[in-house]
Amino acid sequence: DIFVFVADLTNNPVEQTENSFKELGEWGFKLLQKGQYSDGHDQFTSKPTIIVCNKSDIPGALDNYGYMETHYGGKFPLIMASAHEEVGLDELAEELFKSLKIIRIYTKSPRERLDDFIKENPVVLPIGSTVGEAAQQVHKELSHGLKYAILWGNSGKFDGQRVGRGHELSDGDVIEIHA
């Protein structure tokens, strides 16, 4: 779970954000700042928080974003965005995955050429997950018969590396499972 606040950069975003934070505080929620984590006792009320500063394409928005940076930039991740212009959406997605501590792994068929491979329909796993856990997520039988995987991505020493079931994966890795 995560709190994502969308502040309108054309209409006093600092006040909007303060009001939202205050209201959530009154309901007993705690907004976790950068580097803070729930201690487990308050896992249902303490959540990581991201602030999306929307309408960055409107004149005057940059000044208001500066005010948001001054008030919140050191405390919470800030994303400057424009839903209309589709700006900042990739940054928001990256921040969501980082805050939720999850990674996206893509699987390709051994019959599929890497040049033809399109990254879509990722397997979503917790950070620290292994090839074996990814195979389990795809199909239980695949996990039981797993011999090795071919890996392309940041967690390997080189693209096309052969790895075992215990290899820890990184966000965006592509694996070809051999069973």
Backbone as a chain_set.jsonl record, in Angstrom:
{"seq": "DIFVFVADLTNNPVEQTENSFKELGEWGFKLLQKGQYSDGHDQFTSKPTIIVCNKSDIPGALDNYGYMETHYGGKFPLIMASAHEEVGLDELAEELFKSLKIIRIYTKSPRERLDDFIKENPVVLPIGSTVGEAAQQVHKELSHGLKYAILWGNSGKFDGQRVGRGHELSDGDVIEIHA", "coords": {"N": [[0.841, -1.185, 0.0], [0.334, 2.301, -0.55], [0.471, 5.865, -0.27], [-0.541, 8.182, -2.634], [-0.408, 11.406, -3.491], [-2.028, 13.795, -5.437], [-1.296, 16.868, -6.483], [-2.576, 19.922, -7.611], [-0.883, 22.014, -9.611], [-1.717, 24.511, -10.358], [-3.272, 25.655, -8.456], [-2.646, 26.628, -5.615], [-0.806, 24.473, -4.482], [0.678, 23.758, -2.174], [-0.971, 24.348, 0.006], [-3.143, 22.655, -0.614], [-1.915, 20.153, -0.299], [-1.106, 20.25, 2.392], [-3.65, 20.345, 3.63], [-4.694, 17.841, 2.866], [-2.827, 16.102, 4.078], [-3.251, 16.775, 6.754], [-5.913, 15.971, 7.138], [-5.709, 13.184, 6.747], [-4.038, 12.6, 8.897], [-5.768, 13.154, 11.01], [-7.431, 10.978, 10.787], [-5.827, 9.033, 11.697], [-3.724, 8.112, 10.167], [-0.306, 7.677, 9.191], [2.138, 9.312, 7.391], [4.782, 8.06, 5.738], [8.015, 9.271, 5.462], [10.797, 9.864, 3.184], [13.073, 7.227, 3.469], [11.956, 6.309, 5.846], [10.338, 3.588, 7.543], [7.647, 1.301, 8.138], [7.128, -0.005, 11.39], [5.955, -2.407, 11.693], [3.977, -2.744, 13.665], [2.271, -0.752, 13.016], [1.478, -1.184, 10.42], [-0.858, -1.017, 8.941], [-1.631, 1.578, 9.015], [0.533, 3.246, 8.54], [2.151, 4.454, 5.769], [4.222, 4.49, 2.807], [4.794, 7.512, 0.973], [4.048, 9.448, -1.88], [4.246, 12.416, -3.772], [2.541, 13.759, -6.413], [2.911, 16.293, -8.631], [0.769, 17.81, -10.513], [-0.307, 19.11, -13.748], [1.84, 20.426, -14.886], [2.275, 21.578, -17.303], [0.976, 23.979, -17.492], [1.077, 27.555, -17.573], [2.995, 29.17, -15.038], [3.143, 27.031, -13.375], [5.67, 26.017, -12.842], [6.819, 27.746, -10.947], [5.164, 27.211, -8.737], [5.807, 24.535, -8.39], [8.372, 24.825, -7.461], [7.826, 25.895, -4.913], [6.627, 23.649, -3.785], [8.802, 21.894, -3.804], [10.429, 23.207, -1.945], [8.893, 22.962, 0.421], [8.336, 20.167, 0.6], [10.193, 18.585, -0.751], [12.519, 17.501, 0.49], [11.404, 15.645, 2.127], [9.481, 13.899, 0.945], [9.132, 11.877, -2.039], [8.892, 13.757, -4.977], [7.067, 14.212, -7.912], [7.052, 15.793, -10.938], [4.452, 16.36, -13.118], [2.308, 16.007, -16.006], [-0.758, 15.147, -16.777], [-2.244, 15.627, -19.028], [-0.301, 16.133, -21.028], [1.058, 13.81, -20.804], [3.42, 13.606, -19.26], [5.929, 12.709, -16.953], [4.856, 10.316, -16.149], [6.265, 7.909, -16.451], [8.28, 8.315, -14.556], [6.722, 8.367, -12.274], [5.781, 5.716, -12.245], [8.224, 4.341, -11.844], [8.931, 5.317, -9.303], [6.796, 4.355, -7.795], [7.206, 1.549, -7.943], [9.681, 1.418, -6.664], [9.055, 2.437, -4.093], [7.157, 0.597, -3.238], [8.684, -1.594, -3.081], [9.015, -3.605, -5.078], [9.673, -5.586, -8.026], [9.83, -5.836, -11.63], [9.776, -8.556, -13.733], [10.494, -10.048, -16.806], [9.461, -12.664, -18.92], [10.672, -14.758, -21.475], [10.131, -16.917, -24.249], [12.054, -19.826, -25.082], [12.002, -20.261, -27.803], [11.635, -17.81, -28.908], [13.126, -15.079, -30.537], [15.507, -12.813, -29.197], [15.697, -10.294, -30.334], [13.149, -9.931, -31.318], [11.626, -9.825, -29.089], [9.255, -8.365, -26.919], [8.861, -6.317, -24.169], [6.367, -6.997, -22.095], [3.528, -7.596, -19.988], [4.649, -8.165, -17.252], [6.091, -10.265, -14.666], [5.423, -9.674, -11.407], [7.284, -9.185, -8.545], [8.573, -9.366, -5.13], [11.325, -7.239, -4.145], [14.518, -8.73, -4.2], [13.818, -11.223, -5.004], [14.222, -14.466, -6.55], [15.36, -16.429, -9.439], [14.153, -18.937, -9.222], [11.873, -18.309, -7.702], [10.574, -16.623, -9.479], [10.022, -18.417, -11.544], [8.271, -20.097, -10.17], [6.149, -18.344, -9.813], [5.303, -18.025, -12.435], [4.54, -20.66, -13.215], [3.794, -23.463, -11.277], [4.699, -26.08, -11.926], [6.748, -25.517, -13.696], [8.628, -24.421, -12.021], [9.339, -26.629, -10.434], [10.651, -28.282, -12.256], [12.785, -26.75, -13.03], [15.855, -26.168, -14.57], [17.804, -24.28, -15.345], [18.215, -20.767, -16.121], [18.339, -18.384, -18.775], [19.652, -15.19, -18.797], [19.001, -11.742, -19.284], [19.872, -8.55, -18.464], [20.219, -6.231, -15.644], [20.986, -7.687, -13.355], [22.735, -9.637, -14.035], [26.108, -10.688, -14.971], [26.698, -10.418, -17.592], [24.842, -10.044, -20.663], [22.747, -12.714, -21.643], [23.652, -14.561, -19.893], [23.938, -17.682, -18.217], [22.063, -18.762, -15.511], [21.319, -19.968, -12.187], [18.647, -21.343, -10.1], [18.777, -19.909, -7.687], [19.627, -17.361, -8.287], [19.54, -13.9, -7.748], [17.195, -11.522, -8.843], [16.832, -8.425, -10.744], [14.987, -5.347, -11.2], [13.338, -5.231, -14.281], [14.741, -7.262, -15.531], [15.105, -9.865, -17.989], [14.153, -13.152, -18.398], [14.772, -16.437, -19.604], [13.385, -19.37, -19.188], [14.501, -22.628, -18.56], [13.482, -25.884, -18.409]], "CA": [[0.0, 0.0, 0.0], [1.081, 3.551, -0.66], [-0.316, 7.077, -0.491], [-0.106, 9.026, -3.743], [-1.158, 12.657, -3.512], [-1.931, 14.549, -6.682], [-1.494, 18.29, -6.2], [-2.802, 20.758, -8.791], [0.109, 23.091, -9.574], [-2.317, 25.805, -10.706], [-4.199, 26.085, -7.414], [-2.035, 26.575, -4.288], [-0.551, 23.06, -4.175], [1.175, 23.554, -0.806], [-2.157, 24.324, 0.874], [-3.87, 21.411, -0.915], [-1.187, 19.031, 0.287], [-1.227, 20.381, 3.853], [-5.013, 19.957, 4.014], [-4.814, 16.382, 2.714], [-2.013, 15.475, 5.123], [-3.918, 17.022, 8.035], [-7.099, 15.125, 7.207], [-5.279, 11.8, 6.964], [-3.544, 12.538, 10.273], [-6.935, 13.091, 11.89], [-7.967, 9.622, 10.675], [-4.866, 8.122, 12.311], [-2.715, 7.635, 9.23], [1.028, 8.27, 9.27], [2.781, 9.359, 6.086], [6.2, 7.752, 5.885], [8.891, 10.103, 4.648], [11.926, 9.163, 2.568], [13.93, 6.511, 4.411], [11.205, 5.777, 6.986], [9.651, 2.328, 7.29], [6.706, 0.886, 9.17], [7.767, -0.917, 12.344], [5.175, -3.641, 11.742], [2.806, -2.562, 14.523], [1.388, 0.235, 12.399], [1.545, -1.446, 8.989], [-2.114, -0.686, 8.284], [-1.857, 3.025, 9.032], [1.74, 3.952, 8.101], [2.374, 4.111, 4.365], [5.097, 5.368, 2.025], [4.023, 8.596, 0.371], [4.579, 10.125, -3.07], [3.445, 13.573, -4.178], [2.562, 14.038, -7.847], [2.563, 17.689, -8.898], [0.162, 17.725, -11.839], [-0.553, 20.302, -14.572], [3.121, 21.114, -15.065], [2.26, 22.22, -18.614], [0.234, 25.242, -17.387], [1.944, 28.674, -17.17], [3.06, 29.436, -13.6], [3.267, 25.774, -12.632], [7.059, 25.821, -12.422], [7.002, 28.475, -9.686], [4.489, 26.459, -7.68], [6.595, 23.325, -8.149], [9.471, 25.272, -6.602], [7.293, 25.971, -3.544], [6.444, 22.264, -3.33], [10.144, 21.368, -3.507], [10.875, 23.829, -0.7], [8.134, 22.42, 1.554], [8.231, 18.708, 0.689], [11.218, 17.882, -1.524], [13.421, 16.736, 1.347], [10.647, 14.679, 2.927], [8.747, 12.932, 0.134], [9.422, 11.934, -3.469], [8.032, 14.657, -5.751], [7.079, 13.94, -9.345], [6.389, 16.825, -11.732], [3.724, 15.621, -14.142], [1.184, 16.572, -16.735], [-1.586, 14.062, -17.295], [-2.639, 16.035, -20.376], [0.849, 15.973, -21.929], [1.642, 12.507, -20.48], [4.779, 13.845, -18.766], [6.141, 12.293, -15.57], [4.199, 9.047, -15.837], [7.306, 6.886, -16.276], [8.921, 8.585, -13.268], [5.775, 7.927, -11.247], [5.814, 4.251, -12.214], [9.482, 3.934, -11.217], [8.869, 5.639, -7.873], [5.85, 3.416, -7.189], [7.868, 0.256, -7.779], [10.722, 1.574, -5.642], [8.419, 2.605, -2.78], [6.456, -0.641, -2.886], [9.725, -2.632, -2.975], [8.712, -4.686, -6.008], [10.383, -5.547, -9.301], [9.16, -6.43, -12.786], [10.594, -9.523, -14.455], [9.852, -10.445, -18.057], [9.858, -14.0, -19.352], [10.591, -15.001, -22.915], [10.178, -18.311, -24.656], [13.307, -20.198, -25.746], [11.81, -20.211, -29.254], [11.506, -16.41, -29.321], [14.39, -14.348, -30.698], [15.596, -11.651, -28.312], [15.434, -9.1, -31.149], [11.703, -9.823, -31.524], [10.982, -9.834, -27.776], [8.659, -7.111, -26.448], [8.614, -6.373, -22.721], [4.978, -6.765, -21.709], [3.005, -8.541, -18.999], [5.709, -8.599, -16.344], [5.85, -10.982, -13.42], [5.747, -8.711, -10.346], [7.815, -9.916, -7.392], [9.264, -8.518, -4.149], [12.766, -7.061, -4.319], [15.257, -9.839, -3.613], [13.317, -12.5, -5.52], [15.171, -15.265, -7.323], [14.879, -17.093, -10.647], [13.238, -19.987, -8.777], [10.601, -17.694, -7.294], [9.931, -16.141, -10.707], [9.491, -19.607, -12.215], [7.12, -20.517, -9.356], [5.063, -17.399, -10.093], [4.818, -18.303, -13.789], [3.82, -21.929, -13.144], [4.388, -24.326, -10.249], [5.41, -27.19, -12.581], [7.967, -24.949, -14.274], [9.563, -24.254, -10.915], [9.828, -27.946, -10.003], [11.553, -28.84, -13.263], [13.753, -25.727, -13.445], [17.266, -26.55, -14.664], [18.556, -23.025, -15.361], [17.591, -19.702, -16.909], [19.222, -17.466, -19.489], [19.303, -13.884, -18.24], [19.408, -10.468, -19.868], [19.484, -7.482, -17.546], [21.18, -5.653, -14.702], [21.444, -8.577, -12.283], [23.751, -10.55, -14.547], [27.433, -10.154, -15.292], [26.632, -10.096, -19.017], [23.595, -10.493, -21.274], [22.79, -14.091, -22.111], [24.294, -15.379, -18.856], [23.195, -18.829, -17.687], [21.989, -18.615, -14.057], [20.564, -21.0, -11.482], [17.397, -20.985, -9.411], [19.024, -18.992, -6.577], [20.116, -16.052, -8.742], [18.654, -12.789, -7.383], [16.821, -10.728, -10.01], [16.679, -6.97, -10.643], [13.865, -4.802, -11.961], [13.524, -5.152, -15.725], [15.438, -8.428, -16.078], [14.4, -10.791, -18.875], [14.658, -14.512, -18.204], [14.302, -17.53, -20.45], [13.418, -20.494, -18.251], [14.714, -23.952, -19.153], [13.094, -26.938, -17.461]], "C": [[0.879, 1.239, 0.0], [0.085, 4.704, -0.781], [0.296, 7.819, -1.664], [-1.012, 10.249, -3.744], [-0.951, 13.319, -4.851], [-2.291, 15.986, -6.358], [-1.614, 19.037, -7.522], [-1.862, 21.956, -8.715], [-0.466, 24.459, -9.923], [-3.151, 26.385, -9.57], [-3.632, 25.839, -6.015], [-1.75, 25.135, -3.832], [-0.044, 22.801, -2.759], [-0.007, 23.448, 0.156], [-2.975, 23.052, 0.648], [-3.238, 20.227, -0.192], [-1.281, 19.061, 1.807], [-2.599, 19.925, 4.326], [-5.207, 18.441, 3.932], [-4.054, 15.649, 3.809], [-2.695, 15.597, 6.482], [-5.124, 16.093, 8.199], [-6.726, 13.656, 7.436], [-4.745, 11.6, 8.383], [-4.679, 12.429, 11.268], [-7.573, 11.702, 11.88], [-6.988, 8.58, 11.208], [-3.811, 7.563, 11.376], [-1.407, 8.384, 9.41], [1.667, 8.181, 7.887], [4.275, 9.148, 6.271], [7.02, 8.596, 4.918], [10.003, 9.252, 4.049], [12.767, 8.495, 3.651], [13.224, 5.972, 5.643], [10.486, 4.494, 6.576], [8.702, 2.04, 8.439], [7.398, -0.107, 10.095], [6.996, -2.23, 12.489], [3.923, -3.515, 12.572], [1.782, -1.644, 13.866], [1.329, 0.056, 10.885], [0.259, -1.078, 8.242], [-2.359, 0.813, 8.221], [-0.649, 3.832, 8.574], [2.097, 3.499, 6.697], [3.403, 5.04, 3.74], [4.236, 6.365, 1.254], [4.773, 9.213, -0.797], [3.659, 11.298, -3.369], [3.642, 13.797, -5.673], [2.067, 15.464, -8.042], [2.081, 17.775, -10.337], [-0.067, 19.106, -12.457], [0.721, 21.125, -14.739], [3.2, 21.843, -16.398], [1.563, 23.584, -18.6], [1.196, 26.358, -16.966], [1.847, 28.946, -15.662], [3.282, 28.19, -12.761], [4.677, 25.568, -12.095], [7.353, 26.534, -11.11], [6.38, 27.7, -8.525], [5.202, 25.144, -7.379], [7.792, 23.658, -7.256], [9.042, 25.378, -5.149], [7.105, 24.561, -2.96], [7.794, 21.636, -2.976], [10.66, 21.912, -2.182], [10.2, 23.18, 0.507], [8.273, 20.904, 1.72], [9.366, 17.926, 0.044], [12.174, 17.049, -0.7], [12.73, 15.615, 2.101], [10.03, 13.547, 2.103], [9.225, 12.987, -1.313], [8.401, 12.838, -4.16], [8.178, 14.322, -7.227], [6.358, 15.09, -10.032], [5.744, 16.125, -12.923], [2.714, 16.499, -14.862], [0.407, 15.403, -17.316], [-1.976, 14.362, -18.738], [-1.53, 15.79, -21.39], [1.549, 14.622, -21.748], [3.12, 12.621, -20.099], [4.85, 13.383, -17.313], [5.545, 10.944, -15.217], [5.207, 7.916, -15.646], [8.006, 7.054, -14.934], [8.026, 8.137, -12.119], [5.798, 6.406, -11.122], [7.079, 3.751, -11.519], [9.448, 4.168, -9.708], [7.903, 4.71, -7.144], [6.514, 2.063, -6.942], [8.927, 0.318, -6.69], [10.1, 1.641, -4.244], [7.713, 1.338, -2.306], [7.405, -1.83, -2.754], [9.379, -3.858, -3.815], [9.508, -4.487, -7.296], [9.528, -6.194, -10.382], [10.166, -7.319, -13.511], [9.806, -9.951, -15.69], [10.371, -11.819, -18.461], [9.71, -14.099, -20.862], [10.712, -16.487, -23.181], [11.537, -18.617, -25.29], [13.205, -20.144, -27.272], [11.783, -18.786, -29.798], [12.885, -15.755, -29.422], [14.37, -13.115, -29.801], [15.285, -10.368, -29.075], [13.944, -8.865, -31.359], [10.931, -9.693, -30.215], [10.492, -8.44, -27.4], [8.372, -7.273, -24.961], [7.163, -6.001, -22.442], [4.563, -7.857, -20.728], [4.086, -9.055, -18.049], [5.185, -9.478, -15.208], [6.31, -10.016, -12.331], [6.091, -9.489, -9.078], [8.414, -8.945, -6.386], [10.746, -8.376, -4.508], [13.471, -8.204, -3.596], [14.811, -11.2, -4.118], [14.335, -13.152, -6.453], [14.519, -15.828, -8.589], [13.871, -18.181, -10.27], [11.874, -19.444, -8.382], [9.847, -17.142, -8.5], [9.302, -17.311, -11.456], [8.244, -20.116, -11.491], [5.908, -19.638, -9.659], [4.457, -17.665, -11.472], [3.985, -19.584, -13.792], [4.546, -22.86, -12.179], [5.209, -25.462, -10.866], [6.739, -26.717, -13.171], [9.039, -24.809, -13.204], [10.164, -25.593, -10.488], [10.853, -28.516, -10.978], [12.66, -27.897, -13.702], [15.182, -26.256, -13.43], [18.146, -25.308, -14.562], [17.733, -21.992, -16.114], [18.693, -18.94, -17.636], [18.723, -16.073, -19.133], [19.845, -12.743, -19.093], [18.965, -9.394, -18.894], [20.567, -7.14, -16.554], [21.705, -6.618, -13.651], [22.528, -9.55, -12.745], [25.083, -9.867, -14.786], [27.49, -9.738, -16.756], [25.299, -10.607, -19.555], [23.768, -11.897, -21.836], [23.444, -15.036, -21.122], [23.362, -16.514, -18.425], [23.242, -18.741, -16.163], [21.123, -19.725, -13.468], [19.353, -20.448, -10.755], [17.595, -19.961, -8.302], [19.501, -17.612, -6.988], [19.09, -14.966, -8.414], [18.453, -11.864, -8.582], [16.726, -9.241, -9.696], [15.503, -6.527, -11.5], [14.23, -4.715, -13.441], [14.252, -6.327, -16.341], [14.508, -9.23, -16.985], [15.01, -12.168, -18.635], [13.981, -15.47, -19.176], [14.482, -18.783, -19.611], [13.556, -21.809, -19.013], [14.433, -25.008, -18.092], [13.269, -28.301, -18.102]], "O": [[2.011, 1.224, 0.484], [-1.007, 4.539, -1.326], [1.503, 8.06, -1.695], [-2.218, 10.147, -3.967], [0.173, 13.396, -5.348], [-3.429, 16.293, -6.005], [-0.834, 18.804, -8.446], [-2.025, 22.818, -7.851], [0.229, 25.467, -9.796], [-3.683, 27.488, -9.697], [-4.089, 24.939, -5.311], [-2.384, 24.642, -2.899], [-0.305, 21.737, -2.197], [-0.039, 22.567, 1.016], [-3.447, 22.439, 1.605], [-3.92, 19.417, 0.435], [-1.508, 18.031, 2.441], [-2.704, 19.198, 5.314], [-5.81, 17.836, 4.818], [-4.562, 14.695, 4.398], [-2.716, 14.647, 7.264], [-5.329, 15.505, 9.261], [-7.365, 12.971, 8.235], [-4.973, 10.557, 8.997], [-4.577, 11.702, 12.257], [-8.189, 11.297, 12.867], [-7.276, 7.384, 11.179], [-3.081, 6.642, 11.743], [-1.395, 9.571, 9.737], [1.729, 7.107, 7.289], [4.953, 9.968, 6.891], [6.753, 8.63, 3.717], [10.135, 8.07, 4.366], [13.13, 9.133, 4.64], [13.836, 5.24, 6.42], [10.08, 4.332, 5.425], [8.92, 2.478, 9.569], [8.166, -0.953, 9.638], [7.349, -3.069, 13.317], [2.9, -4.112, 12.236], [0.583, -1.743, 14.126], [1.152, 1.027, 10.149], [0.293, -0.851, 7.032], [-3.207, 1.27, 7.454], [-0.799, 5.009, 8.247], [2.32, 2.313, 6.455], [3.47, 6.221, 4.079], [3.084, 6.08, 0.927], [5.974, 9.468, -0.717], [2.44, 11.191, -3.236], [4.763, 13.998, -6.14], [0.944, 15.8, -7.665], [2.885, 17.81, -11.269], [-0.025, 20.126, -11.77], [0.688, 22.356, -14.733], [4.107, 22.649, -16.602], [1.567, 24.277, -19.618], [2.043, 26.143, -16.099], [0.757, 28.95, -15.09], [3.575, 28.284, -11.569], [4.857, 25.007, -11.014], [8.055, 25.996, -10.253], [6.991, 27.551, -7.466], [5.202, 24.687, -6.236], [8.175, 22.862, -6.398], [9.792, 25.001, -4.248], [7.392, 24.323, -1.787], [7.915, 20.933, -1.973], [11.255, 21.18, -1.391], [10.86, 22.882, 1.502], [8.321, 20.406, 2.845], [9.489, 16.722, 0.27], [12.604, 15.986, -1.148], [13.389, 14.733, 2.653], [10.053, 12.386, 2.512], [9.677, 14.036, -1.77], [7.196, 12.7, -3.952], [9.292, 14.166, -7.728], [5.187, 15.345, -9.751], [6.406, 15.385, -13.65], [2.328, 17.57, -14.393], [0.871, 14.745, -18.248], [-2.031, 13.458, -19.572], [-1.788, 15.295, -22.487], [2.514, 14.322, -22.45], [3.956, 11.84, -20.554], [3.933, 13.638, -16.532], [5.713, 10.473, -14.092], [5.025, 7.061, -14.779], [8.296, 6.072, -14.251], [8.502, 7.598, -11.12], [5.83, 5.873, -10.013], [7.014, 2.838, -10.696], [9.886, 3.319, -8.931], [8.157, 4.32, -6.005], [6.394, 1.498, -5.855], [9.06, -0.607, -5.888], [10.569, 0.976, -3.321], [7.679, 1.047, -1.11], [6.998, -2.926, -2.368], [9.44, -4.992, -3.341], [9.953, -3.384, -7.613], [8.63, -6.986, -10.098], [11.265, -6.884, -13.857], [8.6, -10.186, -15.619], [11.564, -12.101, -18.357], [8.752, -13.592, -21.445], [11.333, -17.219, -22.41], [12.111, -17.76, -25.962], [14.219, -19.998, -27.955], [11.895, -18.577, -31.006], [13.705, -15.863, -28.509], [13.341, -12.455, -29.662], [14.674, -9.453, -28.523], [13.518, -7.727, -31.557], [9.72, -9.476, -30.227], [11.218, -7.457, -27.544], [7.728, -8.234, -24.541], [6.78, -4.835, -22.54], [5.189, -8.915, -20.661], [4.4, -10.245, -18.046], [4.008, -9.436, -14.849], [7.464, -9.587, -12.333], [5.32, -10.323, -8.604], [8.735, -7.812, -6.744], [11.341, -9.277, -5.099], [13.062, -8.598, -2.504], [15.361, -12.223, -3.711], [15.181, -12.489, -7.054], [13.309, -15.723, -8.787], [12.845, -18.328, -10.933], [10.845, -20.046, -8.689], [8.618, -17.187, -8.537], [8.178, -17.206, -11.945], [7.273, -20.52, -12.131], [4.783, -20.128, -9.75], [3.246, -17.544, -11.657], [2.866, -19.602, -14.303], [5.763, -23.024, -12.257], [6.297, -25.771, -10.381], [7.732, -27.444, -13.143], [10.219, -25.052, -13.458], [11.361, -25.679, -10.212], [11.815, -29.161, -10.563], [13.396, -28.199, -14.641], [15.664, -26.735, -12.403], [19.11, -25.279, -13.797], [16.684, -22.307, -16.676], [19.829, -18.864, -17.169], [17.521, -15.806, -19.164], [20.985, -12.773, -19.558], [17.789, -9.337, -18.536], [21.676, -7.673, -16.601], [22.781, -6.385, -13.1], [23.164, -10.21, -11.924], [25.181, -8.64, -14.803], [28.23, -8.825, -17.124], [24.694, -11.504, -18.967], [24.797, -12.224, -22.427], [23.756, -16.178, -21.46], [22.154, -16.323, -18.288], [24.323, -18.654, -15.579], [20.307, -20.335, -14.159], [19.073, -19.25, -10.792], [16.669, -19.208, -7.998], [19.756, -16.77, -6.128], [17.914, -15.091, -8.757], [19.412, -11.474, -9.248], [16.563, -8.845, -8.542], [15.078, -7.24, -12.408], [15.285, -4.196, -13.807], [14.375, -6.393, -17.564], [13.295, -9.271, -16.78], [16.23, -12.331, -18.664], [12.805, -15.335, -19.516], [15.609, -19.207, -19.354], [12.833, -22.07, -19.974], [15.053, -25.029, -17.029], [12.996, -29.321, -17.468]]}, "num_chains": 1, "name": "protein.A"}
